[in-house]
CSV table of C-alpha atoms in Angstrom, one decimal:
chain,number,residue,atom,x,y,z
A,1,MET,CA,0.0,0.0,0.0
A,2,ALA,CA,1.3,3.4,-1.0
A,3,HIS,CA,1.7,5.7,2.0
A,4,GLU,CA,1.6,9.5,1.9
A,5,SER,CA,4.9,11.0,2.8
A,6,ARG,CA,6.6,14.4,3.4
A,7,SER,CA,10.3,15.1,3.1
A,8,PHE,CA,12.3,17.9,4.8
A,9,ASN,CA,15.8,19.0,5.3
A,10,TYR,CA,16.9,20.1,8.7
A,11,THR,CA,20.4,21.3,9.5
A,12,GLY,CA,20.2,21.2,13.3
A,13,ASN,CA,20.2,18.3,15.7
A,14,ILE,CA,17.5,16.0,14.5
A,15,VAL,CA,17.3,13.9,17.7
A,16,ASP,CA,16.7,17.0,19.8
A,17,LEU,CA,14.1,18.2,17.3
A,18,LEU,CA,12.2,14.9,17.4
A,19,ASN,CA,12.4,14.6,21.2
A,20,GLY,CA,10.8,18.0,21.5
A,21,ALA,CA,7.9,17.1,19.2
A,22,PRO,CA,4.5,16.9,20.9
A,23,TYR,CA,3.4,14.1,18.6
A,24,ASP,CA,4.2,10.5,18.6
A,25,TRP,CA,6.5,8.9,16.1
A,26,ARG,CA,8.3,5.6,15.3
A,27,ALA,CA,11.7,5.6,13.7
A,28,THR,CA,12.5,3.0,11.1
A,29,GLY,CA,15.3,2.3,8.6
A,30,THR,CA,18.9,3.1,9.4
A,31,PHE,CA,17.8,5.8,11.9
A,32,GLY,CA,15.7,3.2,13.8
A,33,SER,CA,18.6,0.8,13.9
A,34,GLU,CA,20.9,3.5,15.3
A,35,LEU,CA,18.4,4.5,18.0
A,36,LEU,CA,18.0,0.8,18.9
A,37,LEU,CA,21.7,0.0,19.0
A,38,GLN,CA,22.7,3.4,20.5
A,39,ASN,CA,25.8,3.2,18.4
A,40,GLY,CA,26.0,6.9,17.5
A,41,PHE,CA,24.0,9.0,15.2
A,42,ARG,CA,25.5,8.7,11.7
A,43,THR,CA,22.6,8.3,9.3
A,44,ASP,CA,21.7,11.2,7.1
A,45,ASN,CA,18.2,10.2,6.5
A,46,CYS,CA,15.6,9.8,9.3
A,47,PHE,CA,12.5,7.8,8.3
A,48,LEU,CA,9.6,8.2,10.8
A,49,TYR,CA,6.1,6.8,10.8
A,50,VAL,CA,3.6,9.4,12.0
A,51,LYS,CA,-0.2,9.1,12.5
A,52,ALA,CA,-2.1,10.2,9.3
A,53,GLY,CA,-4.2,12.5,11.5
A,54,GLU,CA,-1.1,14.3,12.7
A,55,LEU,CA,0.7,14.7,9.4
A,56,GLY,CA,-0.3,18.4,9.1
A,57,ALA,CA,0.6,19.1,12.7
A,58,TRP,CA,4.0,17.5,12.1
A,59,GLU,CA,4.6,19.6,9.0
A,60,THR,CA,3.8,22.8,10.9
A,61,TYR,CA,6.0,21.7,13.8
A,62,LEU,CA,9.0,21.1,11.5
A,63,LYS,CA,8.5,24.2,9.4
A,64,CYS,CA,8.3,26.4,12.5
A,65,ARG,CA,11.7,25.0,13.5
A,66,GLN,CA,13.3,25.9,10.1
A,67,ALA,CA,13.1,22.4,8.6
A,68,LYS,CA,12.7,23.0,4.9
A,69,PRO,CA,10.3,20.9,2.8
A,70,THR,CA,12.3,19.5,-0.1
A,71,ASN,CA,12.3,16.6,-2.6
A,72,VAL,CA,16.0,16.7,-3.1
A,73,LEU,CA,18.6,15.3,-0.6
A,74,SER,CA,16.1,15.4,2.3
A,75,ASN,CA,17.1,14.1,5.7
A,76,ILE,CA,13.8,13.6,7.4
A,77,LYS,CA,10.9,11.7,5.9
A,78,LEU,CA,7.5,11.5,7.5
A,79,ILE,CA,5.5,8.4,6.5
A,80,SER,CA,1.9,8.8,7.2
A,81,VAL,CA,0.1,5.7,8.5
A,82,PRO,CA,-3.4,5.2,9.9
A,83,GLN,CA,-2.0,3.7,13.1
A,84,LEU,CA,1.6,3.8,14.4
A,85,PRO,CA,3.3,0.4,14.1
A,86,SER,CA,4.2,-1.5,17.4
A,87,ALA,CA,7.2,-0.2,19.1
A,88,ALA,CA,10.5,-2.1,19.9
A,89,ASP,CA,10.8,-3.4,23.4
A,90,LYS,CA,14.1,-1.5,23.9
A,91,ASN,CA,12.9,1.9,22.6
A,92,PRO,CA,9.3,3.1,22.3
A,93,HIS,CA,10.4,5.5,19.5
A,94,VAL,CA,11.5,2.7,17.2
A,95,VAL,CA,9.4,0.2,15.3
A,96,ALA,CA,9.4,-3.4,16.5
A,97,LEU,CA,12.4,-5.5,15.3
A,98,ASP,CA,10.5,-7.6,12.7
A,99,GLN,CA,9.2,-4.5,11.0
A,100,LEU,CA,12.6,-2.7,11.3
A,101,LEU,CA,14.4,-5.5,9.5
A,102,GLU,CA,11.8,-5.7,6.8
A,103,ASP,CA,11.8,-1.9,6.3
A,104,LEU,CA,15.6,-1.9,6.1
A,105,ARG,CA,15.5,-4.6,3.4
A,106,ILE,CA,13.1,-2.5,1.3
A,107,MET,CA,14.1,1.1,2.2
A,108,ALA,CA,17.8,0.7,2.4
A,109,PRO,CA,18.7,-2.5,0.5
A,110,ARG,CA,22.4,-1.6,0.1
A,111,PHE,CA,22.8,-1.0,3.8
A,112,TYR,CA,20.9,-4.3,4.4
A,113,GLU,CA,23.3,-6.2,2.1
A,114,ASN,CA,26.5,-4.6,3.4
A,115,ASN,CA,26.0,-4.6,7.1
A,116,PRO,CA,25.3,-8.2,8.2
A,117,GLY,CA,27.0,-7.3,11.5
A,118,VAL,CA,24.5,-4.6,12.3
A,119,LEU,CA,21.6,-6.9,11.5
A,120,LYS,CA,23.1,-9.5,13.8
A,121,GLN,CA,23.4,-7.0,16.6
A,122,LEU,CA,19.8,-5.9,16.0
A,123,ARG,CA,18.5,-9.5,16.3
A,124,ALA,CA,20.5,-10.0,19.4
A,125,ALA,CA,19.4,-6.7,21.0
B,1,MET,CA,45.5,8.0,-2.2
B,2,GLU,CA,48.3,7.6,-4.8
B,3,ARG,CA,50.6,10.6,-5.2
B,4,ASP,CA,49.8,11.1,-8.9
B,5,LEU,CA,46.1,11.4,-8.2
B,6,GLU,CA,46.7,13.8,-5.3
B,7,GLN,CA,48.9,16.0,-7.5
B,8,ARG,CA,46.3,15.9,-10.4
B,9,LEU,CA,43.5,16.9,-8.1
B,10,ARG,CA,45.6,19.7,-6.6
B,11,GLU,CA,46.3,21.0,-10.1
B,12,LEU,CA,42.5,20.9,-10.8
B,13,GLY,CA,41.8,22.7,-7.5
B,14,THR,CA,39.5,19.9,-6.3
B,15,LEU,CA,41.7,18.1,-3.8
B,16,GLU,CA,40.2,19.7,-0.7
B,17,GLN,CA,36.6,18.9,-1.9
B,18,PHE,CA,37.7,15.3,-2.7
B,19,ASN,CA,39.2,14.9,0.8
B,20,ARG,CA,36.1,16.4,2.5
B,21,ASP,CA,33.8,14.1,0.6
B,22,MET,CA,35.8,11.0,1.3
B,23,GLN,CA,35.6,11.7,5.0
B,24,ARG,CA,31.8,11.5,4.7
B,25,VAL,CA,31.4,8.7,2.3
B,26,LYS,CA,30.4,5.2,3.4
B,27,ASP,CA,33.3,3.1,4.4
B,28,ASP,CA,32.8,0.5,1.7
B,29,VAL,CA,32.5,3.1,-1.0
B,30,ARG,CA,35.6,5.1,-0.2
B,31,PRO,CA,38.3,2.8,-1.7
B,32,VAL,CA,36.2,2.0,-4.7
B,33,LEU,CA,35.4,5.6,-5.5
B,34,THR,CA,39.0,6.7,-4.9
B,35,THR,CA,40.1,3.9,-7.3
B,36,LEU,CA,37.5,5.0,-9.8
B,37,VAL,CA,38.8,8.6,-9.8
B,38,ALA,CA,42.3,7.3,-10.2
B,39,ILE,CA,41.3,5.1,-13.1
B,40,GLY,CA,39.5,8.1,-14.8
B,41,ASN,CA,42.7,10.1,-14.3
B,42,LYS,CA,45.0,7.4,-15.8
B,43,ILE,CA,42.7,6.6,-18.7
B,44,HIS,CA,42.8,10.2,-19.6
B,45,GLU,CA,46.6,10.4,-19.3
B,46,CYS,CA,46.9,7.5,-21.6
B,47,GLY,CA,44.7,9.2,-24.2
B,48,LEU,CA,42.1,6.4,-24.0
B,49,GLN,CA,39.2,8.6,-22.9
B,50,GLU,CA,37.1,7.8,-26.0
B,51,GLU,CA,37.5,4.0,-25.5
B,52,TYR,CA,35.5,3.3,-22.3
B,53,VAL,CA,32.2,4.0,-20.7
B,54,LEU,CA,31.4,3.7,-17.0
B,55,TYR,CA,28.0,2.2,-16.4
B,56,GLY,CA,26.2,0.3,-13.6
B,57,GLY,CA,25.9,1.8,-10.1
B,58,TYR,CA,28.8,4.3,-10.5
B,59,GLY,CA,27.3,5.4,-13.9
B,60,VAL,CA,24.2,6.3,-12.0
B,61,LEU,CA,26.2,8.1,-9.3
B,62,MET,CA,27.9,10.2,-12.0
B,63,HIS,CA,24.5,11.5,-13.2
B,64,LEU,CA,23.5,12.3,-9.6
B,65,VAL,CA,26.8,14.2,-9.2
B,66,ASN,CA,26.1,16.0,-12.4
B,67,ALA,CA,22.7,17.1,-11.1
B,68,LEU,CA,23.4,17.7,-7.4
B,69,GLY,CA,27.1,18.1,-7.1
B,70,THR,CA,29.4,15.9,-5.0
B,71,GLU,CA,27.0,16.3,-2.0
B,72,ALA,CA,25.2,13.3,-3.6
B,73,ILE,CA,28.3,11.1,-3.0
B,74,PRO,CA,28.0,10.5,0.8
B,75,ARG,CA,24.3,10.0,0.4
B,76,TRP,CA,24.4,7.5,-2.4
B,77,ARG,CA,23.6,3.8,-1.9
B,78,GLY,CA,27.2,2.7,-2.7
B,79,SER,CA,28.4,-0.2,-4.8
B,80,SER,CA,31.3,-2.5,-4.3
B,81,ASP,CA,32.3,-2.9,-8.0
B,82,ILE,CA,33.1,-0.8,-11.0
B,83,ASP,CA,31.4,-1.6,-14.3
B,84,LEU,CA,33.2,-0.5,-17.5
B,85,ILE,CA,32.6,-1.1,-21.2
B,86,GLY,CA,36.1,-1.1,-22.7
B,87,ASN,CA,38.7,-2.9,-24.7
B,88,GLU,CA,42.1,-4.6,-24.4
B,89,ARG,CA,43.9,-1.2,-24.5
B,90,ILE,CA,42.0,-0.2,-21.4
B,91,VAL,CA,42.9,-3.5,-19.6
B,92,GLN,CA,46.6,-3.0,-20.5
B,93,ALA,CA,46.6,0.5,-19.2
B,94,LEU,CA,45.0,-0.6,-15.9
B,95,LYS,CA,47.6,-3.3,-15.6
B,96,GLY,CA,50.3,-0.8,-16.2
B,97,TYR,CA,49.2,1.5,-13.5
B,98,PHE,CA,47.3,-0.5,-10.9
B,99,ASN,CA,48.0,-3.6,-8.9
B,100,VAL,CA,45.8,-6.0,-10.9
B,101,VAL,CA,45.9,-9.2,-8.9
B,102,SER,CA,43.6,-11.2,-11.1
B,103,ASP,CA,42.0,-11.1,-14.5
B,104,ARG,CA,39.5,-13.8,-15.2
B,105,PRO,CA,36.7,-14.3,-17.8
B,106,SER,CA,33.2,-14.1,-16.3
B,107,PRO,CA,31.8,-17.6,-16.0
B,108,ASN,CA,28.3,-16.4,-16.8
B,109,VAL,CA,28.6,-13.6,-19.3
B,110,LYS,CA,30.4,-13.9,-22.6
B,111,GLY,CA,32.7,-11.1,-23.5
B,112,LYS,CA,33.1,-10.0,-19.8
B,113,ARG,CA,36.2,-10.1,-17.7
B,114,THR,CA,36.6,-9.5,-14.0
B,115,LEU,CA,39.7,-7.7,-12.8
B,116,ARG,CA,40.6,-7.4,-9.2
B,117,ILE,CA,42.7,-4.4,-8.2
B,118,LYS,CA,44.5,-4.3,-4.9
B,119,VAL,CA,44.6,-0.8,-3.6
B,120,ASP,CA,46.0,-1.2,-0.1
B,121,GLU,CA,47.5,-4.1,1.8
B,122,ALA,CA,44.8,-3.7,4.4
B,123,GLU,CA,41.9,-3.5,2.0
B,124,LYS,CA,40.2,-6.2,0.1
B,125,SER,CA,40.7,-6.0,-3.7
B,126,ILE,CA,38.3,-4.0,-5.7
B,127,LYS,CA,36.3,-5.8,-8.4
B,128,LEU,CA,36.1,-4.2,-11.8
B,129,ASP,CA,33.9,-5.8,-14.4
B,130,MET,CA,35.0,-5.1,-18.0
B,131,LYS,CA,32.5,-5.7,-20.7
B,132,PHE,CA,34.0,-6.1,-24.2
B,133,ALA,CA,31.0,-4.8,-26.2
B,134,GLU,CA,29.9,-2.0,-28.4
B,135,LYS,CA,29.7,1.2,-26.4
B,136,PRO,CA,26.2,2.7,-26.2
B,137,GLU,CA,25.7,5.1,-29.1
B,138,GLU,CA,24.9,8.0,-26.9
B,139,ILE,CA,27.6,8.9,-24.4
B,140,ALA,CA,27.8,11.8,-22.0
B,141,THR,CA,30.8,13.4,-20.3
B,142,VAL,CA,30.4,14.1,-16.6
B,143,GLU,CA,32.8,16.0,-14.5
B,144,LEU,CA,34.0,14.4,-11.2
B,145,TYR,CA,36.5,16.5,-9.2
B,146,GLY,CA,37.5,18.2,-12.4
B,147,LEU,CA,38.1,14.9,-14.3
B,148,SER,CA,36.0,14.0,-17.3
B,149,ILE,CA,34.3,10.6,-17.0
B,150,LYS,CA,32.4,9.0,-19.8
B,151,VAL,CA,29.0,7.5,-19.0
B,152,PRO,CA,26.0,6.5,-21.0
B,153,THR,CA,23.6,9.4,-21.5
B,154,LEU,CA,20.9,9.7,-18.8
B,155,LEU,CA,18.3,8.1,-21.1
B,156,SER,CA,20.7,5.2,-22.2
B,157,GLN,CA,21.6,4.5,-18.5
B,158,PHE,CA,17.9,4.7,-17.6
B,159,LYS,CA,17.0,2.1,-20.3
B,160,MET,CA,19.9,-0.1,-19.3
B,161,LYS,CA,18.6,-0.2,-15.7
B,162,LEU,CA,15.1,-0.9,-16.8
B,163,ARG,CA,16.2,-3.8,-19.0
B,164,LEU,CA,18.2,-5.8,-16.4
B,165,GLU,CA,17.2,-9.4,-16.5
B,166,ARG,CA,17.3,-9.7,-12.7
B,167,GLN,CA,16.0,-6.5,-11.1
B,168,LEU,CA,17.1,-6.1,-7.5
B,169,VAL,CA,15.6,-3.6,-5.1
B,170,ARG,CA,18.8,-1.6,-5.3
B,171,ASP,CA,18.5,-1.4,-9.2
B,172,ASN,CA,14.9,-0.1,-8.7
B,173,GLN,CA,16.5,2.7,-6.5
B,174,ASP,CA,18.8,3.5,-9.4
B,175,VAL,CA,15.9,3.8,-11.7
B,176,LEU,CA,14.2,6.2,-9.3
B,177,ASN,CA,17.3,8.2,-8.9
B,178,LEU,CA,17.8,8.5,-12.6
B,179,LEU,CA,14.1,9.5,-13.0
B,180,GLY,CA,14.8,12.2,-10.3
B,181,VAL,CA,17.7,13.6,-12.4
B,182,TYR,CA,15.5,13.5,-15.5
B,183,TYR,CA,12.8,15.4,-13.5
B,184,LEU,CA,15.3,18.0,-12.2
B,185,ASN,CA,16.4,18.5,-15.8
B,186,LYS,CA,12.8,19.3,-16.6
B,187,GLY,CA,12.4,16.3,-19.0
B,188,SER,CA,8.7,15.8,-19.9
B,189,SER,CA,7.1,12.6,-18.9
B,190,ALA,CA,5.5,12.1,-22.4
B,191,GLU,CA,8.9,12.4,-24.0
B,192,LEU,CA,10.4,9.9,-21.6
B,193,VAL,CA,7.7,7.3,-22.1
B,194,GLY,CA,8.0,7.9,-25.9
B,195,ASN,CA,11.6,6.8,-25.7
B,196,LEU,CA,10.9,3.5,-23.8
B,197,ASP,CA,9.9,0.2,-25.3
B,198,MET,CA,7.1,-1.9,-23.9
B,199,LEU,CA,9.3,-3.9,-21.5
B,200,GLU,CA,10.9,-0.7,-20.2
B,201,ARG,CA,7.5,0.9,-19.7
B,202,LYS,CA,6.2,-2.1,-17.9
B,203,ASN,CA,9.2,-2.2,-15.5
B,204,LEU,CA,9.1,1.6,-14.9
B,205,TYR,CA,5.3,1.4,-14.1
B,206,ARG,CA,5.9,-1.5,-11.6
B,207,ILE,CA,8.8,0.4,-9.9
B,208,LEU,CA,6.8,3.6,-9.6
B,209,THR,CA,3.9,1.7,-8.1
B,210,GLU,CA,6.2,0.4,-5.4
B,211,GLY,CA,6.8,4.0,-4.4
B,212,PHE,CA,9.5,6.3,-3.2
B,213,ILE,CA,9.8,5.5,0.5
B,214,ARG,CA,13.4,4.5,0.1
B,215,GLU,CA,16.4,5.9,2.0
B,216,GLU,CA,18.8,5.6,-0.9
B,217,VAL,CA,16.7,7.6,-3.4
B,218,LEU,CA,18.0,11.2,-3.3
B,219,ILE,CA,15.5,13.0,-5.5
B,220,GLU,CA,11.7,12.6,-5.5
B,221,PRO,CA,9.8,14.1,-8.4
B,222,ASP,CA,6.6,16.0,-7.3
B,223,LYS,CA,3.2,14.3,-7.2
B,224,ARG,CA,1.9,16.0,-10.3
B,225,TYR,CA,4.9,14.9,-12.3
B,226,LEU,CA,4.6,11.3,-11.0
B,227,SER,CA,0.9,11.0,-11.6
B,228,SER,CA,1.2,12.4,-15.2
B,229,LEU,CA,4.1,9.9,-15.8
B,230,LYS,CA,2.0,7.0,-14.4
B,231,SER,CA,-1.0,7.9,-16.5
B,232,THR,CA,1.1,8.2,-19.6
B,233,LEU,CA,2.7,4.9,-18.9
B,234,ARG,CA,-0.7,3.3,-18.3
B,235,ARG,CA,-2.0,4.6,-21.7
B,236,GLY,CA,1.1,3.2,-23.4
B,237,LEU,CA,1.0,-0.3,-21.9
């Protein structure tokens, strides 16, 4: 199923920006894996599931903090879903492990192929 | 980095940019990309610049760099091998300048050889697939750190990616990235579809239907453009 999405570029600290948001979110993809493993923040693209009913509010929140909507080299992507996916046991801001692994396979196939060690750590986490 | 390349990039005034980008690039891409830049430099020095074409993943990257600048490099999906269309003179030049530790015919593809280039004692060797075939008719020159690199034109590269026998998820991302470059270049969707045959249209439609929620796609055309492209494709199927 195709999800609606919005892309932004933000030059400040994305983790602080998200932690200050008054709306719920679930990280996925490489950003989700970094939050779960707490192995440092290196990704340059943060994929987040947000509730469809809160997509507009998210857009306003991000724009008010100078995140620029863009379709080129964005570093935040909001993926609107009717209901937020279940959270990982270790971090309520990250999708559950099964979904995280499946999202990584589809959303970041190269990362998925080239980082078997990270996948192993995630499965063991 | 080899001294020759460093000197050349210094002369071209791009050494600082190159070093900055290499610090940010993915670990597995750094040695391959450095080798690719060095190969581009040596092929040019040998006067063989009309005798090769870079295609595959790095061919896609060159189009992204052409559209977005080298900022695209750290964000690109990465690829562990270099794909060239070339000839025996190119192979000999590579052997003259690089530590080619093996050169074997491909077991699966006729007219293709796999060279392995050792760049550093600590690094694994880099795989270079050399196809001995007719070059695509339409070739573009893209500038990378001041060096000229020959690649298939955007449309040729796009068609090549849409015709792959085995389409992997990462190839689909390449298609979407090339489409993004086409969109940034203000290419019309009708013209694009007009240049595709039935198989290419079918594959593009399938990939578009799967959507853009992919970390390794750097450009996303706007909704109007995509819906016009999809409806043109539907009409043409």
